[in-house]
Short mmCIF file of C-alpha atoms and ligand atoms in Angstrom, two decimals:
data_model
loop_
_atom_site.label_atom_id
_atom_site.label_comp_id
_atom_site.label_asym_id
_atom_site.label_seq_id
_atom_site.Cartn_x
_atom_site.Cartn_y
_atom_site.Cartn_z
CA MET A 1 -9.19 -20.85 18.89
CA GLU A 2 -7.09 -23.88 17.96
CA GLN A 3 -7.69 -25.19 14.44
CA LEU A 4 -8.57 -28.85 14.14
CA LYS A 5 -6.71 -31.14 11.77
CA ARG A 6 -8.00 -33.93 9.56
CA PRO A 7 -7.47 -37.50 10.87
CA ASN A 8 -4.14 -39.16 10.10
CA GLY A 9 -4.28 -41.13 6.86
CA THR A 10 -7.05 -39.08 5.25
CA ALA A 11 -6.68 -36.45 2.56
CA ASP A 12 -8.29 -33.20 1.46
CA LEU A 13 -8.72 -33.08 -2.29
CA LEU A 14 -8.40 -29.41 -3.17
CA PRO A 15 -9.67 -27.64 -6.28
CA SER A 16 -6.15 -28.05 -7.67
CA ASP A 17 -6.43 -31.87 -7.24
CA THR A 18 -10.04 -32.61 -8.18
CA GLY A 19 -9.56 -31.92 -11.90
CA ARG A 20 -7.36 -34.96 -12.36
CA TRP A 21 -9.58 -37.10 -10.15
CA GLN A 22 -12.58 -36.19 -12.29
CA LYS A 23 -10.67 -36.89 -15.47
CA LEU A 24 -9.44 -40.23 -14.16
CA GLU A 25 -12.92 -41.23 -12.98
CA GLY A 26 -14.42 -40.25 -16.33
CA PHE A 27 -11.83 -42.34 -18.14
CA LEU A 28 -12.45 -45.34 -15.85
CA ARG A 29 -16.22 -45.15 -16.37
CA GLU A 30 -15.80 -44.88 -20.11
CA THR A 31 -13.39 -47.81 -20.31
CA ALA A 32 -15.48 -50.03 -18.00
CA GLY A 33 -18.54 -49.24 -20.12
CA ARG A 34 -16.74 -50.37 -23.25
CA PHE A 35 -16.15 -53.75 -21.56
CA GLY A 36 -19.86 -54.01 -20.70
CA PHE A 37 -19.62 -53.07 -17.02
CA GLN A 38 -22.31 -50.89 -15.41
CA GLU A 39 -21.94 -48.86 -12.26
CA ILE A 40 -23.20 -49.96 -8.85
CA ARG A 41 -23.26 -47.75 -5.73
CA ILE A 42 -23.42 -49.33 -2.31
CA PRO A 43 -23.60 -48.07 1.29
CA THR A 44 -20.49 -46.76 3.03
CA PHE A 45 -21.10 -49.06 5.99
CA GLU A 46 -22.50 -52.57 6.32
CA GLN A 47 -23.21 -55.03 9.08
CA THR A 48 -19.87 -56.10 10.52
CA GLU A 49 -20.71 -59.74 9.88
CA LEU A 50 -20.69 -59.12 6.12
CA PHE A 51 -16.96 -58.47 6.25
CA SER A 52 -16.04 -61.17 8.75
CA ARG A 53 -17.86 -63.65 6.50
CA GLY A 54 -16.99 -62.09 3.15
CA VAL A 55 -13.41 -60.96 3.67
CA GLY A 56 -12.44 -63.65 6.17
CA GLU A 57 -11.82 -63.91 9.92
CA THR A 58 -8.11 -64.60 9.52
CA THR A 59 -7.25 -61.68 7.23
CA ASP A 60 -5.32 -58.59 8.31
CA VAL A 61 -8.26 -56.49 7.21
CA VAL A 62 -10.73 -58.16 9.58
CA GLN A 63 -8.30 -58.86 12.41
CA LYS A 64 -6.66 -55.46 12.61
CA GLU A 65 -7.95 -52.85 10.22
CA MET A 66 -11.72 -52.41 10.48
CA TYR A 67 -13.50 -49.30 11.73
CA THR A 68 -16.44 -50.68 13.64
CA VAL A 69 -19.14 -48.88 15.59
CA SER A 70 -21.97 -50.32 17.57
CA ALA A 71 -25.34 -48.65 17.54
CA GLY A 72 -28.08 -50.15 19.65
CA ASN A 73 -27.73 -53.92 19.39
CA SER A 74 -26.10 -53.80 15.96
CA SER A 75 -22.49 -53.65 14.89
CA TYR A 76 -21.57 -51.77 11.73
CA THR A 77 -18.28 -51.43 9.88
CA LEU A 78 -17.06 -48.85 7.37
CA ARG A 79 -16.37 -50.81 4.20
CA PRO A 80 -12.69 -51.82 4.05
CA GLU A 81 -13.16 -52.93 0.42
CA GLY A 82 -15.89 -53.01 -2.21
CA THR A 83 -16.45 -56.66 -3.08
CA ALA A 84 -18.38 -57.89 -0.03
CA GLY A 85 -20.88 -55.01 -0.17
CA THR A 86 -21.26 -55.35 -3.93
CA ILE A 87 -22.01 -59.07 -3.72
CA ARG A 88 -24.44 -58.40 -0.85
CA ALA A 89 -26.24 -55.83 -3.02
CA ILE A 90 -26.26 -58.15 -6.04
CA LEU A 91 -27.90 -60.88 -3.95
CA GLN A 92 -30.31 -58.64 -2.08
CA ASN A 93 -31.56 -57.12 -5.35
CA GLY A 94 -31.69 -60.36 -7.33
CA LEU A 95 -29.27 -59.16 -10.03
CA LEU A 96 -28.12 -62.72 -10.69
CA ASN A 97 -31.55 -63.46 -12.19
CA GLU A 98 -30.68 -61.16 -15.08
CA ALA A 99 -28.50 -61.99 -18.10
CA LEU A 100 -25.21 -63.58 -17.02
CA PRO A 101 -22.41 -62.84 -16.74
CA LEU A 102 -23.28 -59.88 -14.58
CA ARG A 103 -20.71 -57.11 -14.91
CA VAL A 104 -20.62 -54.21 -12.47
CA TYR A 105 -18.02 -51.62 -11.50
CA TYR A 106 -17.71 -49.14 -8.65
CA ILE A 107 -15.67 -46.14 -7.61
CA LEU A 108 -15.69 -45.77 -3.83
CA SER A 109 -13.71 -44.96 -0.73
CA CYS A 110 -12.47 -47.70 1.61
CA PHE A 111 -11.51 -47.42 5.26
CA ARG A 112 -8.75 -49.39 6.95
CA HIS A 113 -7.00 -48.70 10.22
CA GLU A 114 -3.48 -49.26 8.90
CA ARG A 115 -0.02 -47.96 9.69
CA VAL A 116 0.00 -44.81 7.57
CA GLN A 117 2.87 -44.52 5.10
CA LYS A 118 3.46 -43.65 1.47
CA GLY A 119 0.76 -45.39 -0.56
CA ARG A 120 -1.02 -46.62 2.57
CA LEU A 121 -3.88 -44.46 3.81
CA ARG A 122 -6.77 -44.98 6.21
CA GLU A 123 -9.31 -43.67 3.75
CA PHE A 124 -8.42 -44.47 0.16
CA HIS A 125 -10.29 -44.92 -3.11
CA GLN A 126 -10.78 -47.89 -5.34
CA PHE A 127 -12.05 -48.46 -8.80
CA GLY A 128 -13.26 -52.05 -8.83
CA VAL A 129 -15.13 -54.47 -11.03
CA GLU A 130 -16.98 -57.69 -10.32
CA MET A 131 -18.08 -60.23 -12.92
CA ALA A 132 -20.39 -63.05 -11.82
CA GLY A 133 -21.67 -66.18 -13.52
CA SER A 134 -18.70 -67.48 -15.48
CA SER A 135 -16.18 -70.04 -14.29
CA SER A 136 -14.12 -70.01 -17.49
CA ALA A 137 -10.54 -68.81 -17.77
CA ALA A 138 -11.77 -66.55 -20.59
CA ALA A 139 -13.59 -64.48 -17.96
CA ASP A 140 -10.36 -64.19 -15.94
CA ALA A 141 -8.52 -63.03 -19.05
CA GLU A 142 -11.21 -60.47 -19.81
CA VAL A 143 -11.14 -58.95 -16.33
CA ILE A 144 -7.33 -58.87 -16.36
CA SER A 145 -7.33 -57.27 -19.79
CA LEU A 146 -9.64 -54.50 -18.56
CA ALA A 147 -7.17 -53.61 -15.81
CA GLY A 148 -4.31 -53.90 -18.31
CA GLN A 149 -6.04 -51.68 -20.81
CA ILE A 150 -6.71 -48.99 -18.21
CA LEU A 151 -3.03 -48.83 -17.28
CA GLY A 152 -1.94 -49.10 -20.91
CA GLN A 153 -4.22 -46.36 -22.20
CA LEU A 154 -3.18 -44.01 -19.42
CA GLY A 155 0.36 -44.55 -20.63
CA VAL A 156 1.61 -46.08 -17.35
CA ARG A 157 5.05 -47.64 -17.74
CA ASN A 158 7.13 -50.01 -15.60
CA THR A 159 4.15 -52.06 -14.50
CA GLU A 160 4.17 -55.81 -14.38
CA LEU A 161 1.28 -58.22 -14.29
CA HIS A 162 1.88 -61.03 -11.79
CA ILE A 163 -0.46 -64.00 -11.75
CA ASN A 164 -0.81 -67.09 -9.62
CA SER A 165 -3.35 -69.74 -8.77
CA ILE A 166 -4.19 -70.47 -5.15
CA GLY A 167 -6.35 -73.47 -5.95
CA CYS A 168 -9.79 -74.38 -4.71
CA PRO A 169 -10.98 -75.77 -1.36
CA VAL A 170 -10.16 -79.27 -2.62
CA CYS A 171 -6.48 -78.78 -3.40
CA ARG A 172 -5.95 -76.09 -0.79
CA LYS A 173 -6.92 -78.42 2.00
CA HIS A 174 -3.98 -80.66 1.24
CA TYR A 175 -1.65 -77.69 0.72
CA GLN A 176 -2.69 -76.07 4.02
CA GLN A 177 -1.54 -79.25 5.77
CA VAL A 178 1.77 -79.17 3.91
CA LEU A 179 2.20 -75.52 4.95
CA ARG A 180 1.31 -76.27 8.55
CA ASP A 181 3.95 -78.99 8.66
CA PHE A 182 6.47 -76.55 7.20
CA PHE A 183 5.79 -73.72 9.69
CA LEU A 184 5.26 -75.84 12.81
CA PRO A 185 8.98 -76.17 13.70
CA HIS A 186 9.23 -72.32 13.56
CA ARG A 187 6.10 -71.72 15.61
CA GLU A 188 7.86 -69.80 18.40
CA GLN A 189 9.47 -67.33 15.98
CA LEU A 190 6.17 -66.38 14.31
CA CYS A 191 4.20 -63.25 15.24
CA GLU A 192 1.21 -63.76 17.51
CA THR A 193 -1.32 -63.38 14.70
CA CYS A 194 0.51 -65.95 12.60
CA GLN A 195 0.63 -68.44 15.48
CA GLU A 196 -3.13 -68.24 15.47
CA ARG A 197 -3.23 -68.46 11.67
CA LEU A 198 -1.15 -71.63 11.84
CA GLU A 199 -4.18 -73.39 13.33
CA LYS A 200 -6.95 -71.65 11.43
CA ASN A 201 -5.60 -70.75 7.99
CA PRO A 202 -1.89 -71.32 7.34
CA LEU A 203 -2.16 -69.81 3.83
CA ARG A 204 -2.49 -66.40 5.50
CA LEU A 205 1.03 -66.80 6.92
CA LEU A 206 2.38 -66.15 3.42
CA ASP A 207 0.69 -62.73 3.35
CA CYS A 208 2.07 -61.54 6.69
CA LYS A 209 3.91 -58.20 6.55
CA VAL A 210 6.07 -58.90 9.65
CA GLU A 211 9.75 -59.24 8.64
CA GLY A 212 10.42 -62.36 10.76
CA CYS A 213 7.43 -64.21 9.34
CA LYS A 214 8.37 -63.19 5.80
CA GLU A 215 11.90 -64.55 6.35
CA ILE A 216 10.64 -67.92 7.57
CA GLY A 217 8.09 -68.09 4.76
CA LYS A 218 10.74 -67.60 2.08
CA ASP A 219 11.34 -71.32 1.64
CA ALA A 220 7.74 -72.43 2.14
CA PRO A 221 6.31 -74.91 -0.35
CA LEU A 222 4.37 -73.27 -3.20
CA ILE A 223 0.67 -73.82 -3.81
CA ILE A 224 1.21 -73.94 -7.54
CA ASP A 225 2.91 -77.32 -7.04
CA TYR A 226 -0.16 -78.68 -5.27
CA LEU A 227 -3.00 -77.69 -7.63
CA CYS A 228 -5.67 -80.29 -8.45
CA GLU A 229 -6.34 -81.19 -12.06
CA ASP A 230 -9.21 -78.74 -12.50
CA CYS A 231 -7.29 -75.79 -11.03
CA GLY A 232 -4.16 -76.73 -12.94
CA SER A 233 -5.91 -76.76 -16.30
CA HIS A 234 -7.77 -73.51 -15.50
CA PHE A 235 -4.42 -71.85 -14.88
CA GLU A 236 -2.92 -73.26 -18.09
CA LYS A 237 -5.92 -72.00 -20.05
CA LEU A 238 -5.59 -68.54 -18.53
CA LYS A 239 -1.93 -68.35 -19.45
CA SER A 240 -2.54 -69.36 -23.05
CA THR A 241 -5.44 -66.90 -23.38
CA LEU A 242 -3.32 -64.03 -22.04
CA ASP A 243 -0.62 -65.04 -24.52
CA ARG A 244 -3.12 -64.94 -27.34
CA LEU A 245 -4.33 -61.48 -26.28
CA GLY A 246 -0.74 -60.27 -26.17
CA ILE A 247 -0.86 -59.50 -22.46
CA ALA A 248 2.57 -59.98 -20.87
CA PHE A 249 2.66 -61.59 -17.42
CA THR A 250 4.94 -63.36 -15.00
CA VAL A 251 3.87 -66.21 -12.77
CA ASP A 252 4.59 -65.22 -9.18
CA PRO A 253 3.88 -68.26 -7.02
CA ARG A 254 4.15 -66.12 -3.88
CA ILE A 255 1.01 -64.03 -4.39
CA VAL A 256 -1.74 -65.18 -2.06
CA ARG A 257 -3.67 -61.87 -1.84
CA GLY A 258 -4.93 -60.27 1.33
CA LEU A 259 -8.50 -61.48 1.31
CA ASP A 260 -9.77 -64.95 2.14
CA TYR A 261 -12.37 -65.40 -0.55
CA TYR A 262 -10.05 -65.95 -3.50
CA THR A 263 -9.93 -69.25 -5.40
CA LYS A 264 -7.86 -70.24 -8.43
CA THR A 265 -6.62 -67.10 -10.23
CA VAL A 266 -5.09 -64.24 -8.27
CA PHE A 267 -3.26 -61.36 -9.90
CA GLU A 268 -1.59 -58.04 -9.22
CA PHE A 269 -0.34 -55.17 -11.31
CA VAL A 270 2.82 -53.94 -9.61
CA THR A 271 4.92 -50.89 -10.32
CA THR A 272 8.44 -50.23 -9.12
CA ASP A 273 8.02 -46.45 -9.37
CA ILE A 274 6.23 -45.55 -6.13
CA GLY A 275 8.20 -47.35 -3.44
CA ALA A 276 7.29 -50.30 -1.26
CA GLN A 277 3.51 -50.09 -1.72
CA GLY A 278 3.69 -50.76 -5.43
CA THR A 279 0.58 -52.88 -5.96
CA VAL A 280 -1.67 -50.64 -7.99
CA CYS A 281 -4.30 -53.27 -8.72
CA GLY A 282 -5.14 -56.59 -7.10
CA GLY A 283 -7.79 -59.09 -7.92
CA GLY A 284 -8.76 -62.63 -8.59
CA ARG A 285 -11.45 -65.25 -8.71
CA TYR A 286 -13.67 -65.93 -5.71
CA ASP A 287 -15.90 -68.83 -6.62
CA GLY A 288 -16.93 -69.51 -3.02
CA LEU A 289 -17.93 -66.00 -1.95
CA ILE A 290 -21.47 -65.76 -3.27
CA GLU A 291 -22.45 -68.97 -1.52
CA GLN A 292 -20.59 -67.81 1.60
CA LEU A 293 -22.83 -64.73 1.61
CA GLY A 294 -26.03 -66.73 1.28
CA GLY A 295 -26.53 -66.95 -2.49
CA ASN A 296 -26.62 -69.96 -4.79
CA PRO A 297 -23.11 -71.17 -5.65
CA THR A 298 -22.01 -68.84 -8.48
CA PRO A 299 -18.50 -68.36 -9.81
CA ALA A 300 -17.25 -64.77 -9.84
CA LEU A 301 -14.15 -62.64 -10.00
CA GLY A 302 -12.97 -59.05 -9.95
CA PHE A 303 -10.28 -56.59 -9.00
CA GLY A 304 -9.73 -53.45 -6.98
CA MET A 305 -7.48 -50.68 -8.22
CA GLY A 306 -6.08 -48.21 -5.70
CA LEU A 307 -6.66 -44.76 -7.17
CA GLU A 308 -4.20 -42.90 -4.92
CA ARG A 309 -1.46 -45.35 -5.91
CA LEU A 310 -2.46 -45.05 -9.56
CA LEU A 311 -2.34 -41.23 -9.43
CA MET A 312 1.01 -41.38 -7.62
CA THR A 313 2.37 -43.56 -10.40
CA LEU A 314 1.06 -41.19 -13.07
CA GLU A 315 2.61 -38.25 -11.29
CA THR A 316 6.00 -39.94 -10.86
CA GLN A 317 6.00 -40.81 -14.54
CA GLY A 318 5.08 -37.28 -15.59
CA ILE A 319 1.68 -38.25 -17.01
CA THR A 320 -0.70 -35.35 -16.46
CA LEU A 321 -4.47 -35.50 -16.28
CA ASP A 322 -4.94 -31.92 -15.23
CA GLU A 323 -7.90 -30.07 -16.60
CA PRO A 324 -7.11 -26.36 -16.30
CA ARG A 325 -9.85 -24.17 -14.89
CA ARG A 326 -11.90 -23.13 -17.85
CA CYS A 327 -13.03 -19.60 -18.61
CA ASP A 328 -13.83 -18.89 -22.25
CA LEU A 329 -14.90 -15.31 -21.80
CA TYR A 330 -14.55 -12.80 -18.98
CA PHE A 331 -16.72 -9.66 -19.08
CA ALA A 332 -15.21 -6.60 -17.40
CA PRO A 333 -18.03 -4.09 -16.88
CA MET A 334 -17.59 -0.54 -15.62
CA GLY A 335 -20.58 0.95 -13.83
CA GLU A 336 -23.95 -0.39 -12.79
CA ALA A 337 -25.72 -0.52 -16.17
CA ALA A 338 -22.75 -2.25 -17.77
CA GLY A 339 -22.72 -4.71 -14.87
CA GLU A 340 -26.32 -5.63 -15.52
CA LEU A 341 -25.73 -6.19 -19.22
CA ALA A 342 -22.64 -8.29 -18.43
CA MET A 343 -24.74 -10.45 -16.10
CA GLU A 344 -27.32 -11.05 -18.84
CA LEU A 345 -24.73 -11.89 -21.46
CA THR A 346 -22.91 -14.21 -19.04
CA ALA A 347 -26.16 -16.09 -18.40
CA ALA A 348 -26.89 -16.34 -22.14
CA LEU A 349 -23.41 -17.73 -22.84
CA ARG A 350 -23.62 -20.32 -20.06
CA LYS A 351 -26.86 -21.59 -21.61
CA GLU A 352 -24.90 -22.15 -24.82
CA GLY A 353 -22.36 -24.28 -22.95
CA ILE A 354 -19.72 -21.58 -22.78
CA ALA A 355 -17.76 -20.95 -19.58
CA ALA A 356 -18.32 -17.26 -18.92
CA GLN A 357 -17.65 -15.10 -15.88
CA THR A 358 -18.11 -11.51 -14.87
CA ASP A 359 -17.31 -9.35 -11.85
CA VAL A 360 -19.09 -10.04 -8.58
CA MET A 361 -16.52 -8.27 -6.40
CA GLY A 362 -17.06 -4.63 -7.43
CA ARG A 363 -13.45 -4.47 -8.69
CA SER A 364 -11.81 -1.70 -10.72
CA LEU A 365 -11.13 -2.42 -14.40
CA ARG A 366 -7.43 -2.93 -13.68
CA ALA A 367 -8.14 -5.42 -10.91
CA GLN A 368 -10.66 -7.24 -13.11
CA MET A 369 -8.13 -7.68 -15.90
CA LYS A 370 -5.64 -9.03 -13.40
CA TYR A 371 -8.22 -11.56 -12.22
CA ALA A 372 -9.07 -12.56 -15.82
CA ASP A 373 -5.39 -13.22 -16.38
CA LYS A 374 -5.09 -15.30 -13.22
CA ILE A 375 -7.98 -17.60 -14.12
CA GLY A 376 -6.66 -17.98 -17.66
CA ALA A 377 -9.64 -16.42 -19.49
CA ARG A 378 -9.26 -17.02 -23.23
CA PHE A 379 -11.22 -13.92 -24.25
CA THR A 380 -12.08 -10.73 -22.38
CA LEU A 381 -14.58 -8.02 -23.18
CA VAL A 382 -14.72 -4.60 -21.54
CA ILE A 383 -18.12 -2.87 -21.27
CA GLY A 384 -17.92 0.84 -20.52
CA ASP A 385 -20.14 3.83 -21.34
CA ASN A 386 -19.12 3.89 -25.03
CA GLU A 387 -19.82 0.20 -25.49
CA LEU A 388 -23.19 0.57 -23.79
CA GLU A 389 -24.14 3.44 -26.05
CA GLN A 390 -22.97 1.88 -29.30
CA LYS A 391 -24.15 -1.64 -28.36
CA CYS A 392 -20.85 -3.10 -29.49
CA ALA A 393 -17.49 -3.86 -27.90
CA ASP A 394 -13.99 -5.21 -28.53
CA LEU A 395 -13.54 -8.90 -27.90
CA LYS A 396 -9.92 -9.52 -26.99
CA ASN A 397 -8.15 -12.81 -27.54
CA MET A 398 -5.87 -12.94 -24.52
CA LEU A 399 -3.36 -15.28 -26.12
CA SER A 400 -2.82 -13.48 -29.45
CA GLY A 401 -3.83 -9.99 -28.32
CA GLU A 402 -6.08 -9.80 -31.39
CA LYS A 403 -9.29 -7.74 -31.09
CA ILE A 404 -12.61 -8.17 -32.91
CA THR A 405 -15.58 -5.83 -32.61
CA ILE A 406 -18.70 -7.72 -31.69
CA GLN A 407 -22.31 -6.56 -31.26
CA LEU A 408 -23.86 -6.71 -27.80
CA ASP A 409 -27.31 -7.75 -28.97
CA ASP A 410 -29.59 -10.80 -28.73
CA SER A 411 -27.41 -12.86 -31.06
CA PHE A 412 -24.25 -12.20 -29.03
CA ALA A 413 -24.07 -15.72 -27.61
CA GLU A 414 -24.41 -17.28 -31.04
CA ARG A 415 -21.81 -15.02 -32.58
CA PHE A 416 -19.34 -15.56 -29.75
CA SER A 417 -19.77 -19.33 -30.07
CA ALA A 418 -18.76 -19.12 -33.73
CA ILE A 419 -15.67 -17.07 -32.92
CA GLU A 420 -14.74 -19.37 -30.07
CA ILE A 421 -15.06 -22.50 -32.22
CA ALA A 422 -13.01 -20.95 -35.02
CA ASP A 423 -10.32 -20.02 -32.51
CA ARG A 424 -10.23 -23.51 -31.07
CA LEU A 425 -10.02 -25.12 -34.53
CA ALA A 426 -7.20 -22.79 -35.52
CA LYS A 427 -5.20 -24.02 -32.53
CA GLU A 428 -5.67 -27.74 -33.26
P1 ATP B 1 -1.50 -54.47 0.45
O1 ATP B 1 -0.82 -55.78 0.29
O2 ATP B 1 -0.77 -53.32 -0.22
O3 ATP B 1 -1.90 -54.17 1.86
P2 ATP B 1 -4.14 -55.42 -0.03
O4 ATP B 1 -3.97 -56.83 -0.41
O5 ATP B 1 -4.55 -55.08 1.35
O6 ATP B 1 -2.85 -54.57 -0.41
P3 ATP B 1 -6.54 -55.11 -1.61
O7 ATP B 1 -7.41 -55.35 -0.46
O8 ATP B 1 -6.43 -56.13 -2.65
O9 ATP B 1 -5.09 -54.69 -1.09
O10 ATP B 1 -6.95 -53.71 -2.30
C1 ATP B 1 -6.83 -53.47 -3.69
C2 ATP B 1 -5.96 -52.28 -3.97
O11 ATP B 1 -6.33 -51.18 -3.16
C3 ATP B 1 -4.49 -52.47 -3.64
O12 ATP B 1 -3.83 -53.13 -4.68
C4 ATP B 1 -4.02 -51.05 -3.48
O13 ATP B 1 -3.77 -50.46 -4.74
C5 ATP B 1 -5.19 -50.39 -2.85
N1 ATP B 1 -5.02 -50.29 -1.38
C6 ATP B 1 -5.21 -51.25 -0.45
N2 ATP B 1 -5.00 -50.79 0.79
C7 ATP B 1 -4.68 -49.47 0.64
C8 ATP B 1 -4.36 -48.41 1.56
N3 ATP B 1 -4.35 -48.59 2.86
N4 ATP B 1 -4.08 -47.18 1.05
C9 ATP B 1 -4.09 -46.95 -0.28
N5 ATP B 1 -4.39 -47.90 -1.19
C10 ATP B 1 -4.68 -49.15 -0.75
MG1 MG B 2 -3.52 -54.47 3.07
#
């Protein structure tokens, strides 16, 4: 029968891949925890309206990229990003009544029906954080420094932090009019979606990926020149705080970010090492979102980091996260009685936190040793008739070839632990 293939734009993470994913996720959790962020887990799908309200009707994500299914009278959408669902959960569970600022992080998959290419998948993963309750530029700097620290500690090079301010509804209103006036003479040359955006939300024109629209937009007026006093001073404060924290940045007045809910600060960490889709992390402030989703007006901000793009960057730069398959001791028994003893000792070792394995394939001694070699066992121990009779056996260090005789009694696990620790210390 014909074998079926996975959908375009999805990936299988094989045992040879999952080690580095686990390591990366562990590192992200640990780092987020140090900054006071706690994990939140949300549903994979939500009511479609959550995203049209929370992400924005005029965004690429909502207009072109959502996976939506209807069931009964309801319409549901696979989450294209993590923020809308997280804010929904925060509101539904009253988390804003607790100590503010609220700091949560998530690691989740997102679904977008995009044109698949390098760094652009249809199911991808994000590490993201959201911080709610503070309107100060210090909060912006803290969230940015978390993303910066993650990249820095992983040893990622050639990454730049780009920041911009896209103002608030007050100053943006005026700017949108200025933009509309700028694009109007070129209306006929714009893509269909942008012609619509021209009426509804001209800011979105600057985020269009169509070459013709990008070309026209090159000389468009910049929002940074139209900020109101409040937004202007917020941006100045952010820049001076980043300076004080020693975080290098460049102001890129062309970043508008893909999602509608942003206000004031927007930022991206961009690398030149993985081709055209080089934005590893994108985020910003979204002071209007919580109210937009039915909560009391509450300032908030966050970022989303694309884990596939991050891992691609690490790989290109030769930074490894691989955790080799661990086997501390492999027992090679010969015969039934030896097999039973090996099973018991394996179980005892595992209780002590040691990675032990023994034969479950009925293999010959030769084949077992070959297997032990393949899985990289650090020690091996053969149990034959002699060993059974004398209740002791040779423990072989596979790296040095050294052999130690060890008793196969009740204190075996304890004694092996001591040898194993000594061996590990000697290597460090
Ligand atoms: P882009 O401009 O690349 O389309 P975006 O503005 O749509 O990005 P966000 O919605 O801000 O991206 O998502 C945050 C991060 O998630 C991005 O910076 C990127 O690292 C990652 N990301 C977004 N879309 C994809 C995708 N289709 N495949 C892989 N990673 C993605
Ligand atoms: Mg996108």
